[in-house]
PDB file of C-alpha atoms in Angstrom:
ATOM      1  CA  MET A   1      96.650 115.211 124.400  1.00  0.00           C
ATOM      2  CA  VAL A   2      96.934 114.347 120.596  1.00  0.00           C
ATOM      3  CA  ASP A   3      93.593 113.057 119.653  1.00  0.00           C
ATOM      4  CA  SER A   4      93.003 113.905 115.791  1.00  0.00           C
ATOM      5  CA  VAL A   5      96.117 114.316 114.238  1.00  0.00           C
ATOM      6  CA  ALA A   6      95.789 111.863 111.383  1.00  0.00           C
ATOM      7  CA  PRO A   7      97.372 112.672 107.885  1.00  0.00           C
ATOM      8  CA  HIS A   8      95.749 111.309 105.121  1.00  0.00           C
ATOM      9  CA  GLY A   9      98.871 110.175 102.858  1.00  0.00           C
ATOM     10  CA  LEU A  10     102.305 111.231 101.893  1.00  0.00           C
ATOM     11  CA  HIS A  11     102.202 114.650 100.155  1.00  0.00           C
ATOM     12  CA  HIS A  12     105.573 115.034  99.078  1.00  0.00           C
ATOM     13  CA  VAL A  13     109.210 113.729  99.427  1.00  0.00           C
ATOM     14  CA  THR A  14     112.210 116.340  99.319  1.00  0.00           C
ATOM     15  CA  ALA A  15     115.611 115.363  98.478  1.00  0.00           C
ATOM     16  CA  ILE A  16     119.261 116.989  97.652  1.00  0.00           C
ATOM     17  CA  ALA A  17     120.828 116.726  94.481  1.00  0.00           C
ATOM     18  CA  GLU A  18     123.847 118.213  93.309  1.00  0.00           C
ATOM     19  CA  ASP A  19     123.159 118.883  89.286  1.00  0.00           C
ATOM     20  CA  PRO A  20     120.116 120.661  88.626  1.00  0.00           C
ATOM     21  CA  GLN A  21     120.244 119.749  85.051  1.00  0.00           C
ATOM     22  CA  ARG A  22     121.134 116.329  85.364  1.00  0.00           C
ATOM     23  CA  ASN A  23     118.651 116.406  87.912  1.00  0.00           C
ATOM     24  CA  VAL A  24     115.637 117.498  85.510  1.00  0.00           C
ATOM     25  CA  ASP A  25     117.174 115.320  82.624  1.00  0.00           C
ATOM     26  CA  PHE A  26     116.796 112.346  84.986  1.00  0.00           C
ATOM     27  CA  TYR A  27     113.326 112.598  86.500  1.00  0.00           C
ATOM     28  CA  THR A  28     111.792 114.179  83.471  1.00  0.00           C
ATOM     29  CA  THR A  29     113.008 111.888  80.817  1.00  0.00           C
ATOM     30  CA  VAL A  30     114.121 108.782  82.366  1.00  0.00           C
ATOM     31  CA  LEU A  31     111.466 108.397  85.144  1.00  0.00           C
ATOM     32  CA  GLY A  32     108.933 110.504  82.957  1.00  0.00           C
ATOM     33  CA  LEU A  33     107.597 112.436  85.917  1.00  0.00           C
ATOM     34  CA  ARG A  34     106.348 115.959  84.750  1.00  0.00           C
ATOM     35  CA  LEU A  35     108.476 118.925  86.202  1.00  0.00           C
ATOM     36  CA  VAL A  36     105.431 120.924  87.650  1.00  0.00           C
ATOM     37  CA  LYS A  37     107.248 123.791  89.074  1.00  0.00           C
ATOM     38  CA  ARG A  38     110.610 125.719  88.853  1.00  0.00           C
ATOM     39  CA  THR A  39     111.284 128.045  91.997  1.00  0.00           C
ATOM     40  CA  VAL A  40     113.860 128.439  94.437  1.00  0.00           C
ATOM     41  CA  ASN A  41     114.562 127.205  98.220  1.00  0.00           C
ATOM     42  CA  PHE A  42     112.430 129.859 100.197  1.00  0.00           C
ATOM     43  CA  ASP A  43     115.010 129.920 102.494  1.00  0.00           C
ATOM     44  CA  ALA A  44     117.941 129.952 100.275  1.00  0.00           C
ATOM     45  CA  PRO A  45     116.852 131.514  97.000  1.00  0.00           C
ATOM     46  CA  ASP A  46     120.027 131.153  95.395  1.00  0.00           C
ATOM     47  CA  THR A  47     119.040 127.625  95.247  1.00  0.00           C
ATOM     48  CA  TYR A  48     116.373 126.120  92.848  1.00  0.00           C
ATOM     49  CA  HIS A  49     113.524 124.067  94.460  1.00  0.00           C
ATOM     50  CA  LEU A  50     112.181 121.615  91.807  1.00  0.00           C
ATOM     51  CA  TYR A  51     108.944 119.890  92.122  1.00  0.00           C
ATOM     52  CA  TYR A  52     108.307 116.574  90.149  1.00  0.00           C
ATOM     53  CA  GLY A  53     104.949 114.533  89.996  1.00  0.00           C
ATOM     54  CA  ASP A  54     101.941 113.756  87.632  1.00  0.00           C
ATOM     55  CA  ALA A  55     100.063 116.127  85.053  1.00  0.00           C
ATOM     56  CA  SER A  56      98.774 118.633  87.900  1.00  0.00           C
ATOM     57  CA  GLY A  57     101.338 117.870  90.575  1.00  0.00           C
ATOM     58  CA  ARG A  58      98.677 116.334  92.855  1.00  0.00           C
ATOM     59  CA  PRO A  59      99.494 115.542  96.611  1.00  0.00           C
ATOM     60  CA  SER A  60     100.704 112.121  96.681  1.00  0.00           C
ATOM     61  CA  THR A  61     102.388 112.208  93.460  1.00  0.00           C
ATOM     62  CA  LEU A  62     105.384 114.588  94.235  1.00  0.00           C
ATOM     63  CA  LEU A  63     109.385 114.011  94.537  1.00  0.00           C
ATOM     64  CA  THR A  64     111.028 117.686  95.090  1.00  0.00           C
ATOM     65  CA  PHE A  65     114.651 118.520  95.428  1.00  0.00           C
ATOM     66  CA  PHE A  66     117.032 121.301  96.228  1.00  0.00           C
ATOM     67  CA  PRO A  67     120.087 120.812  93.651  1.00  0.00           C
ATOM     68  CA  TRP A  68     123.204 122.578  95.163  1.00  0.00           C
ATOM     69  CA  PRO A  69     125.888 122.970  92.709  1.00  0.00           C
ATOM     70  CA  GLY A  70     128.782 121.241  94.335  1.00  0.00           C
ATOM     71  CA  ALA A  71     127.323 119.556  97.392  1.00  0.00           C
ATOM     72  CA  PRO A  72     129.076 116.580  98.521  1.00  0.00           C
ATOM     73  CA  ASN A  73     127.752 113.165  98.656  1.00  0.00           C
ATOM     74  CA  GLY A  74     125.590 112.017 101.268  1.00  0.00           C
ATOM     75  CA  LYS A  75     125.763 109.094 103.253  1.00  0.00           C
ATOM     76  CA  GLN A  76     122.789 106.538 103.780  1.00  0.00           C
ATOM     77  CA  GLY A  77     122.439 105.432 107.566  1.00  0.00           C
ATOM     78  CA  THR A  78     120.291 105.762 110.742  1.00  0.00           C
ATOM     79  CA  GLY A  79     118.036 109.123 111.314  1.00  0.00           C
ATOM     80  CA  LEU A  80     117.294 109.430 107.619  1.00  0.00           C
ATOM     81  CA  THR A  81     114.663 108.413 105.062  1.00  0.00           C
ATOM     82  CA  THR A  82     116.402 105.949 102.978  1.00  0.00           C
ATOM     83  CA  ALA A  83     113.968 104.841 100.228  1.00  0.00           C
ATOM     84  CA  THR A  84     111.102 106.706  98.458  1.00  0.00           C
ATOM     85  CA  ALA A  85     108.962 104.473  96.544  1.00  0.00           C
ATOM     86  CA  PHE A  86     106.609 104.888  93.888  1.00  0.00           C
ATOM     87  CA  SER A  87     103.950 102.974  92.316  1.00  0.00           C
ATOM     88  CA  VAL A  88     103.456 101.558  89.004  1.00  0.00           C
ATOM     89  CA  PRO A  89     101.362  98.850  87.443  1.00  0.00           C
ATOM     90  CA  PRO A  90     102.005  95.175  88.359  1.00  0.00           C
ATOM     91  CA  GLU A  91     102.821  94.323  84.716  1.00  0.00           C
ATOM     92  CA  SER A  92     105.086  97.132  83.803  1.00  0.00           C
ATOM     93  CA  LEU A  93     108.016  96.066  86.059  1.00  0.00           C
ATOM     94  CA  GLY A  94     109.613  94.052  83.596  1.00  0.00           C
ATOM     95  CA  TRP A  95     109.252  97.022  81.004  1.00  0.00           C
ATOM     96  CA  TRP A  96     110.892  99.305  83.411  1.00  0.00           C
ATOM     97  CA  GLN A  97     113.674  96.810  84.443  1.00  0.00           C
ATOM     98  CA  GLN A  98     114.709  96.968  80.629  1.00  0.00           C
ATOM     99  CA  ARG A  99     114.195 100.362  80.006  1.00  0.00           C
ATOM    100  CA  LEU A 100     116.715 101.345  83.046  1.00  0.00           C
ATOM    101  CA  ASP A 101     119.057  98.601  81.587  1.00  0.00           C
ATOM    102  CA  ASP A 102     118.807 100.117  78.287  1.00  0.00           C
ATOM    103  CA  LEU A 103     119.609 103.572  79.667  1.00  0.00           C
ATOM    104  CA  GLY A 104     122.572 102.645  81.876  1.00  0.00           C
ATOM    105  CA  VAL A 105     120.559 103.393  85.127  1.00  0.00           C
ATOM    106  CA  ASP A 106     121.989 101.679  88.419  1.00  0.00           C
ATOM    107  CA  ALA A 107     119.195  99.246  88.796  1.00  0.00           C
ATOM    108  CA  ASP A 108     118.942  96.003  90.565  1.00  0.00           C
ATOM    109  CA  ALA A 109     116.443  93.167  89.521  1.00  0.00           C
ATOM    110  CA  PRO A 110     112.825  92.824  90.837  1.00  0.00           C
ATOM    111  CA  VAL A 111     112.461  91.174  94.000  1.00  0.00           C
ATOM    112  CA  ALA A 112     109.524  89.987  95.857  1.00  0.00           C
ATOM    113  CA  GLY A 113     108.725  92.082  98.712  1.00  0.00           C
ATOM    114  CA  SER A 114     106.122  90.834 101.675  1.00  0.00           C
ATOM    115  CA  ASP A 115     103.168  92.019  99.340  1.00  0.00           C
ATOM    116  CA  GLN A 116     104.453  93.604  96.175  1.00  0.00           C
ATOM    117  CA  GLU A 117     107.506  93.111  93.629  1.00  0.00           C
ATOM    118  CA  VAL A 118     109.841  95.804  94.198  1.00  0.00           C
ATOM    119  CA  LEU A 119     112.566  96.929  91.604  1.00  0.00           C
ATOM    120  CA  ARG A 120     115.370  99.390  93.307  1.00  0.00           C
ATOM    121  CA  LEU A 121     117.213 101.594  91.564  1.00  0.00           C
ATOM    122  CA  ARG A 122     119.275 104.667  91.974  1.00  0.00           C
ATOM    123  CA  ASP A 123     119.554 108.189  90.538  1.00  0.00           C
ATOM    124  CA  PRO A 124     122.788 110.152  89.552  1.00  0.00           C
ATOM    125  CA  ASP A 125     123.515 111.103  93.009  1.00  0.00           C
ATOM    126  CA  GLY A 126     122.615 107.986  94.423  1.00  0.00           C
ATOM    127  CA  LEU A 127     118.991 108.765  96.011  1.00  0.00           C
ATOM    128  CA  VAL A 128     117.315 105.341  96.361  1.00  0.00           C
ATOM    129  CA  ILE A 129     114.225 104.810  94.123  1.00  0.00           C
ATOM    130  CA  GLU A 130     112.035 101.920  94.503  1.00  0.00           C
ATOM    131  CA  LEU A 131     109.053 101.212  91.865  1.00  0.00           C
ATOM    132  CA  VAL A 132     106.425  98.889  93.551  1.00  0.00           C
ATOM    133  CA  ALA A 133     104.276  96.685  91.487  1.00  0.00           C
ATOM    134  CA  SER A 134     100.861  97.878  93.147  1.00  0.00           C
ATOM    135  CA  ASP A 135      97.843  96.536  92.098  1.00  0.00           C
ATOM    136  CA  GLY A 136      94.496  98.690  91.868  1.00  0.00           C
ATOM    137  CA  ASP A 137      96.262 102.203  91.997  1.00  0.00           C
ATOM    138  CA  SER A 138      93.502 104.311  90.574  1.00  0.00           C
ATOM    139  CA  ARG A 139      96.044 107.521  89.784  1.00  0.00           C
ATOM    140  CA  SER A 140      96.705 108.299  86.375  1.00  0.00           C
ATOM    141  CA  GLY A 141     100.415 108.689  85.180  1.00  0.00           C
ATOM    142  CA  TRP A 142     101.772 111.476  83.204  1.00  0.00           C
ATOM    143  CA  ASP A 143     102.395 110.503  79.296  1.00  0.00           C
ATOM    144  CA  GLY A 144     104.172 113.503  78.676  1.00  0.00           C
ATOM    145  CA  VAL A 145     107.855 113.917  76.851  1.00  0.00           C
ATOM    146  CA  ALA A 146     109.662 110.703  77.966  1.00  0.00           C
ATOM    147  CA  ALA A 147     108.021 108.211  75.704  1.00  0.00           C
ATOM    148  CA  ILE A 148     106.605 105.892  78.432  1.00  0.00           C
ATOM    149  CA  PRO A 149     103.432 104.636  77.766  1.00  0.00           C
ATOM    150  CA  PHE A 150     100.582 105.441  79.425  1.00  0.00           C
ATOM    151  CA  ASP A 151      99.943 101.823  81.094  1.00  0.00           C
ATOM    152  CA  ASN A 152     103.709 101.708  82.187  1.00  0.00           C
ATOM    153  CA  ALA A 153     103.661 105.226  83.624  1.00  0.00           C
ATOM    154  CA  ILE A 154     104.560 105.921  87.461  1.00  0.00           C
ATOM    155  CA  ARG A 155     101.318 106.861  89.223  1.00  0.00           C
ATOM    156  CA  GLY A 156     102.773 108.615  92.549  1.00  0.00           C
ATOM    157  CA  LEU A 157     104.564 107.937  95.607  1.00  0.00           C
ATOM    158  CA  PHE A 158     103.620 104.338  97.382  1.00  0.00           C
ATOM    159  CA  SER A 159     105.888 104.890 100.864  1.00  0.00           C
ATOM    160  CA  VAL A 160     108.992 105.897 101.923  1.00  0.00           C
ATOM    161  CA  THR A 161     111.252 104.076 104.518  1.00  0.00           C
ATOM    162  CA  MET A 162     112.895 105.409 107.700  1.00  0.00           C
ATOM    163  CA  THR A 163     115.989 103.818 108.986  1.00  0.00           C
ATOM    164  CA  GLU A 164     116.255 104.014 112.756  1.00  0.00           C
ATOM    165  CA  GLN A 165     118.725 102.982 115.618  1.00  0.00           C
ATOM    166  CA  GLN A 166     115.434 102.394 117.639  1.00  0.00           C
ATOM    167  CA  LEU A 167     112.254 101.385 116.318  1.00  0.00           C
ATOM    168  CA  ASP A 168     109.772 101.986 119.331  1.00  0.00           C
ATOM    169  CA  PRO A 169     110.487 105.796 119.672  1.00  0.00           C
ATOM    170  CA  THR A 170     109.541 106.572 115.903  1.00  0.00           C
ATOM    171  CA  ALA A 171     106.972 103.818 116.076  1.00  0.00           C
ATOM    172  CA  GLU A 172     105.270 105.669 119.242  1.00  0.00           C
ATOM    173  CA  MET A 173     105.284 108.869 116.942  1.00  0.00           C
ATOM    174  CA  LEU A 174     103.567 107.880 114.120  1.00  0.00           C
ATOM    175  CA  ALA A 175     101.173 105.174 115.825  1.00  0.00           C
ATOM    176  CA  GLY A 176     100.907 107.711 118.856  1.00  0.00           C
ATOM    177  CA  MET A 177     100.891 111.000 117.841  1.00  0.00           C
ATOM    178  CA  LEU A 178     100.335 111.155 114.107  1.00  0.00           C
ATOM    179  CA  GLY A 179      97.061 108.738 114.152  1.00  0.00           C
ATOM    180  CA  MET A 180      98.794 105.990 111.724  1.00  0.00           C
ATOM    181  CA  ARG A 181      97.704 102.534 112.068  1.00  0.00           C
ATOM    182  CA  HIS A 182     100.526  99.610 112.808  1.00  0.00           C
ATOM    183  CA  GLY A 183     100.351  97.606 109.921  1.00  0.00           C
ATOM    184  CA  GLN A 184     102.343  94.279 109.300  1.00  0.00           C
ATOM    185  CA  ASP A 185     105.371  93.645 110.585  1.00  0.00           C
ATOM    186  CA  THR A 186     108.230  92.149 108.485  1.00  0.00           C
ATOM    187  CA  SER A 187     111.886  90.681 109.321  1.00  0.00           C
ATOM    188  CA  ASP A 188     112.844  94.213 107.981  1.00  0.00           C
ATOM    189  CA  GLY A 189     111.011  96.145 110.476  1.00  0.00           C
ATOM    190  CA  SER A 190     107.370  97.805 110.577  1.00  0.00           C
ATOM    191  CA  ARG A 191     104.713  99.336 108.461  1.00  0.00           C
ATOM    192  CA  PHE A 192     102.510 102.167 109.226  1.00  0.00           C
ATOM    193  CA  VAL A 193      99.730 103.338 107.407  1.00  0.00           C
ATOM    194  CA  MET A 194      97.569 106.615 107.214  1.00  0.00           C
ATOM    195  CA  SER A 195      94.262 106.700 106.597  1.00  0.00           C
ATOM    196  CA  GLY A 196      93.570 107.874 103.087  1.00  0.00           C
ATOM    197  CA  GLY A 197      93.649 104.164 101.358  1.00  0.00           C
ATOM    198  CA  ALA A 198      96.171 102.371  99.721  1.00  0.00           C
ATOM    199  CA  GLU A 199      97.713 105.084  97.443  1.00  0.00           C
ATOM    200  CA  GLY A 200     100.458 106.787  98.713  1.00  0.00           C
ATOM    201  CA  THR A 201     100.104 106.113 102.791  1.00  0.00           C
ATOM    202  CA  ALA A 202     102.722 103.899 103.864  1.00  0.00           C
ATOM    203  CA  VAL A 203     105.650 104.520 106.297  1.00  0.00           C
ATOM    204  CA  ASP A 204     108.403 101.912 106.556  1.00  0.00           C
ATOM    205  CA  VAL A 205     110.588 101.850 109.457  1.00  0.00           C
ATOM    206  CA  ARG A 206     113.767  99.681 109.492  1.00  0.00           C
ATOM    207  CA  PRO A 207     115.788  99.405 112.582  1.00  0.00           C
ATOM    208  CA  SER A 208     119.740  99.439 111.903  1.00  0.00           C
ATOM    209  CA  GLN A 209     122.719  99.262 113.934  1.00  0.00           C
ATOM    210  CA  ALA A 210     124.384 101.205 110.652  1.00  0.00           C
ATOM    211  CA  ALA A 211     126.031 104.664 111.628  1.00  0.00           C
ATOM    212  CA  ARG A 212     124.199 107.446 111.576  1.00  0.00           C
ATOM    213  CA  GLY A 213     123.596 108.985 108.238  1.00  0.00           C
ATOM    214  CA  VAL A 214     124.891 112.305 106.390  1.00  0.00           C
ATOM    215  CA  GLN A 215     122.297 114.360 105.197  1.00  0.00           C
ATOM    216  CA  ALA A 216     123.635 115.762 101.672  1.00  0.00           C
ATOM    217  CA  ALA A 217     123.631 114.927  97.946  1.00  0.00           C
ATOM    218  CA  GLY A 218     121.845 111.611  97.331  1.00  0.00           C
ATOM    219  CA  THR A 219     119.709 111.639 100.611  1.00  0.00           C
ATOM    220  CA  VAL A 220     116.034 112.792 101.442  1.00  0.00           C
ATOM    221  CA  HIS A 221     115.755 115.888 103.295  1.00  0.00           C
ATOM    222  CA  HIS A 222     112.430 115.643 104.828  1.00  0.00           C
ATOM    223  CA  ILE A 223     109.115 113.896 104.104  1.00  0.00           C
ATOM    224  CA  ALA A 224     105.748 115.814 104.370  1.00  0.00           C
ATOM    225  CA  PHE A 225     102.315 114.873 105.028  1.00  0.00           C
ATOM    226  CA  ARG A 226      98.881 115.599 104.080  1.00  0.00           C
ATOM    227  CA  ALA A 227      96.500 117.789 105.858  1.00  0.00           C
ATOM    228  CA  PRO A 228      93.368 118.562 104.237  1.00  0.00           C
ATOM    229  CA  ASP A 229      92.957 122.201 104.672  1.00  0.00           C
ATOM    230  CA  GLY A 230      94.827 125.209 106.667  1.00  0.00           C
ATOM    231  CA  GLU A 231      92.393 124.958 109.951  1.00  0.00           C
ATOM    232  CA  THR A 232      93.313 121.288 110.604  1.00  0.00           C
ATOM    233  CA  GLN A 233      96.645 121.884 110.014  1.00  0.00           C
ATOM    234  CA  ALA A 234      96.730 124.807 112.877  1.00  0.00           C
ATOM    235  CA  LYS A 235      94.523 122.357 115.020  1.00  0.00           C
ATOM    236  CA  TRP A 236      97.034 119.622 114.583  1.00  0.00           C
ATOM    237  CA  ARG A 237      99.962 122.019 114.997  1.00  0.00           C
ATOM    238  CA  MET A 238      98.462 122.867 118.452  1.00  0.00           C
ATOM    239  CA  GLU A 239      97.947 119.107 119.853  1.00  0.00           C
ATOM    240  CA  LEU A 240     101.491 118.192 118.594  1.00  0.00           C
ATOM    241  CA  ILE A 241     102.675 121.562 120.735  1.00  0.00           C
ATOM    242  CA  GLU A 242     100.587 120.189 123.652  1.00  0.00           C
ATOM    243  CA  ALA A 243     102.335 116.962 123.414  1.00  0.00           C
ATOM    244  CA  GLY A 244     105.485 118.288 123.879  1.00  0.00           C
ATOM    245  CA  VAL A 245     106.449 118.240 120.192  1.00  0.00           C
ATOM    246  CA  GLN A 246     108.679 121.212 118.893  1.00  0.00           C
ATOM    247  CA  VAL A 247     106.802 122.357 115.932  1.00  0.00           C
ATOM    248  CA  THR A 248     107.633 125.543 113.544  1.00  0.00           C
ATOM    249  CA  GLU A 249     105.209 128.409 112.789  1.00  0.00           C
ATOM    250  CA  ILE A 250     102.943 127.644 109.814  1.00  0.00           C
ATOM    251  CA  LEU A 251     105.072 128.695 106.935  1.00  0.00           C
ATOM    252  CA  ASP A 252     103.466 129.804 103.519  1.00  0.00           C
ATOM    253  CA  ARG A 253     105.205 127.747 100.750  1.00  0.00           C
ATOM    254  CA  GLN A 254     103.252 129.356  98.254  1.00  0.00           C
ATOM    255  CA  TYR A 255     101.333 125.841  96.886  1.00  0.00           C
ATOM    256  CA  PHE A 256     100.757 124.663 100.694  1.00  0.00           C
ATOM    257  CA  THR A 257     101.320 125.724 104.052  1.00  0.00           C
ATOM    258  CA  SER A 258     103.667 123.510 105.910  1.00  0.00           C
ATOM    259  CA  ILE A 259     105.003 122.983 109.709  1.00  0.00           C
ATOM    260  CA  TYR A 260     107.804 120.931 110.369  1.00  0.00           C
ATOM    261  CA  PHE A 261     108.934 118.945 113.119  1.00  0.00           C
ATOM    262  CA  ARG A 262     111.606 115.971 113.892  1.00  0.00           C
ATOM    263  CA  GLU A 263     110.825 112.587 114.842  1.00  0.00           C
ATOM    264  CA  PRO A 264     112.644 110.776 117.931  1.00  0.00           C
ATOM    265  CA  GLY A 265     115.263 109.534 115.270  1.00  0.00           C
ATOM    266  CA  GLY A 266     116.013 112.617 113.579  1.00  0.00           C
ATOM    267  CA  VAL A 267     113.955 112.508 110.534  1.00  0.00           C
ATOM    268  CA  LEU A 268     112.352 115.666 109.895  1.00  0.00           C
ATOM    269  CA  LEU A 269     108.635 115.725 108.928  1.00  0.00           C
ATOM    270  CA  GLU A 270     106.298 118.368 107.426  1.00  0.00           C
ATOM    271  CA  ILE A 271     102.532 118.651 107.375  1.00  0.00           C
ATOM    272  CA  ALA A 272     101.665 120.298 104.069  1.00  0.00           C
ATOM    273  CA  THR A 273      97.990 121.408 102.953  1.00  0.00           C
ATOM    274  CA  ASP A 274      96.407 120.110  99.857  1.00  0.00           C
ATOM    275  CA  GLN A 275      95.553 123.478  98.764  1.00  0.00           C
ATOM    276  CA  PRO A 276      96.001 125.683  96.918  1.00  0.00           C
ATOM    277  CA  GLY A 277      98.356 123.830  94.547  1.00  0.00           C
ATOM    278  CA  PHE A 278     100.539 124.067  91.504  1.00  0.00           C
ATOM    279  CA  THR A 279      97.809 126.555  89.133  1.00  0.00           C
ATOM    280  CA  VAL A 280      97.887 129.246  91.793  1.00  0.00           C
ATOM    281  CA  ASP A 281     100.760 131.243  89.753  1.00  0.00           C
ATOM    282  CA  GLU A 282     101.003 129.456  86.301  1.00  0.00           C
ATOM    283  CA  PRO A 283      98.376 127.930  83.860  1.00  0.00           C
ATOM    284  CA  LEU A 284      98.309 123.957  84.056  1.00  0.00           C
ATOM    285  CA  LEU A 285      99.316 123.569  80.206  1.00  0.00           C
ATOM    286  CA  GLU A 286     102.870 125.858  81.475  1.00  0.00           C
ATOM    287  CA  LEU A 287     103.818 124.316  84.653  1.00  0.00           C
ATOM    288  CA  GLY A 288     107.794 123.830  85.205  1.00  0.00           C
ATOM    289  CA  GLN A 289     108.169 126.064  82.080  1.00  0.00           C
ATOM    290  CA  HIS A 290     109.130 129.263  84.136  1.00  0.00           C
ATOM    291  CA  LEU A 291     111.049 130.407  87.208  1.00  0.00           C
ATOM    292  CA  LYS A 292     108.243 131.241  89.511  1.00  0.00           C
ATOM    293  CA  LEU A 293     108.967 133.046  92.936  1.00  0.00           C
ATOM    294  CA  PRO A 294     106.670 133.959  95.507  1.00  0.00           C
ATOM    295  CA  PRO A 295     105.257 137.729  95.954  1.00  0.00           C
ATOM    296  CA  TRP A 296     108.005 138.640  98.686  1.00  0.00           C
ATOM    297  CA  LEU A 297     110.864 137.810  96.459  1.00  0.00           C
ATOM    298  CA  GLU A 298     109.833 139.007  93.170  1.00  0.00           C
ATOM    299  CA  PRO A 299     111.316 142.409  93.907  1.00  0.00           C
ATOM    300  CA  ASP A 300     114.787 140.210  93.833  1.00  0.00           C
ATOM    301  CA  ARG A 301     114.105 138.362  90.802  1.00  0.00           C
ATOM    302  CA  GLU A 302     117.090 139.678  88.676  1.00  0.00           C
ATOM    303  CA  GLN A 303     119.333 139.218  91.374  1.00  0.00           C
ATOM    304  CA  ILE A 304     117.733 135.388  92.164  1.00  0.00           C
ATOM    305  CA  GLN A 305     118.120 134.667  88.369  1.00  0.00           C
ATOM    306  CA  ALA A 306     121.444 135.857  88.078  1.00  0.00           C
ATOM    307  CA  SER A 307     122.480 133.651  90.708  1.00  0.00           C
ATOM    308  CA  LEU A 308     121.033 130.329  89.460  1.00  0.00           C
ATOM    309  CA  PRO A 309     122.456 128.179  86.685  1.00  0.00           C
ATOM    310  CA  GLN A 310     120.303 127.876  83.127  1.00  0.00           C
ATOM    311  CA  LEU A 311     117.929 124.991  82.908  1.00  0.00           C
ATOM    312  CA  ARG A 312     116.938 123.386  80.072  1.00  0.00           C
ATOM    313  CA  VAL A 313     113.593 121.820  80.470  1.00  0.00           C
ATOM    314  CA  PRO A 314     111.942 119.498  77.851  1.00  0.00           C
ATOM    315  CA  PRO A 315     108.978 120.816  76.148  1.00  0.00           C
ATOM    316  CA  GLN A 316     105.582 120.162  77.069  1.00  0.00           C
ATOM    317  CA  PRO A 317     103.453 117.863  74.582  1.00  0.00           C
ATOM    318  CA  HIS A 318     101.379 120.765  73.412  1.00  0.00           C
ATOM    319  CA  GLU A 319     104.774 122.889  72.619  1.00  0.00           C
ATOM    320  CA  ALA A 320     106.505 120.172  70.705  1.00  0.00           C
ATOM    321  CA  GLY A 321     106.720 119.444  66.965  1.00  0.00           C
TER     322      GLY A 321
END
């Protein structure tokens, strides 16, 4: 019986890209996120794993990528997370619209949602990103290298959207097994809200008759929810297993530990711990500036580095000048 599983927000979203340099350029200099960790996919160490977030890479601010050079384009559809939304101050949405237009970014005009105005854009691989005018978000943005005024900076994740052939089985897992509250219904689907407050706690589920999506460049690989600590994560894992969910072992991801499982519609879910965080292997001021490997991959550093393309990372403000 699942009775205590209750993630307290989104931890991160991980997507697939094609060109790592293009990915770095877009998310650091266009959207103004900080590259907080340059590491590798621990399961395929010949590929980068790039983490973007706020100044320290706090949970609920993170969008991460596996950039596979030569990866084909994916196709949006059912069984995928089809939009990743970030929170921005309401008064900044017009500024963002002008900025994206000036930079030639593929973006739509803002539209009124059920509660907030939303600006939808697509990154160079076609990944759908939404900027949501969210009032009262107390998180601070990253006023780094992208010349984005602090008052306009992205605050962190707001929500994710899952597109499903059937709403009810996914809703049953989110509300029945993962402790989310069923929020409002709209003509597009249903919103489920975690207990961590208003910042980065929403999951939207939209039913669709579209064909099943194809996961490749420009699509989301998985979404991760927050567990406060390893003890809680382990307890939740056992409760999910007892409820009949196939869950992985607890995996060491260096900056958090993780468990993975799929919801009925096919979206890969993760529960990740808040700690130890990204300063465990490099100082706060140097985050993202160097290739970091977990201890078990350090013996292969020379071989791994030789297999990865060179990256030009924008200098941090304290290094510029």
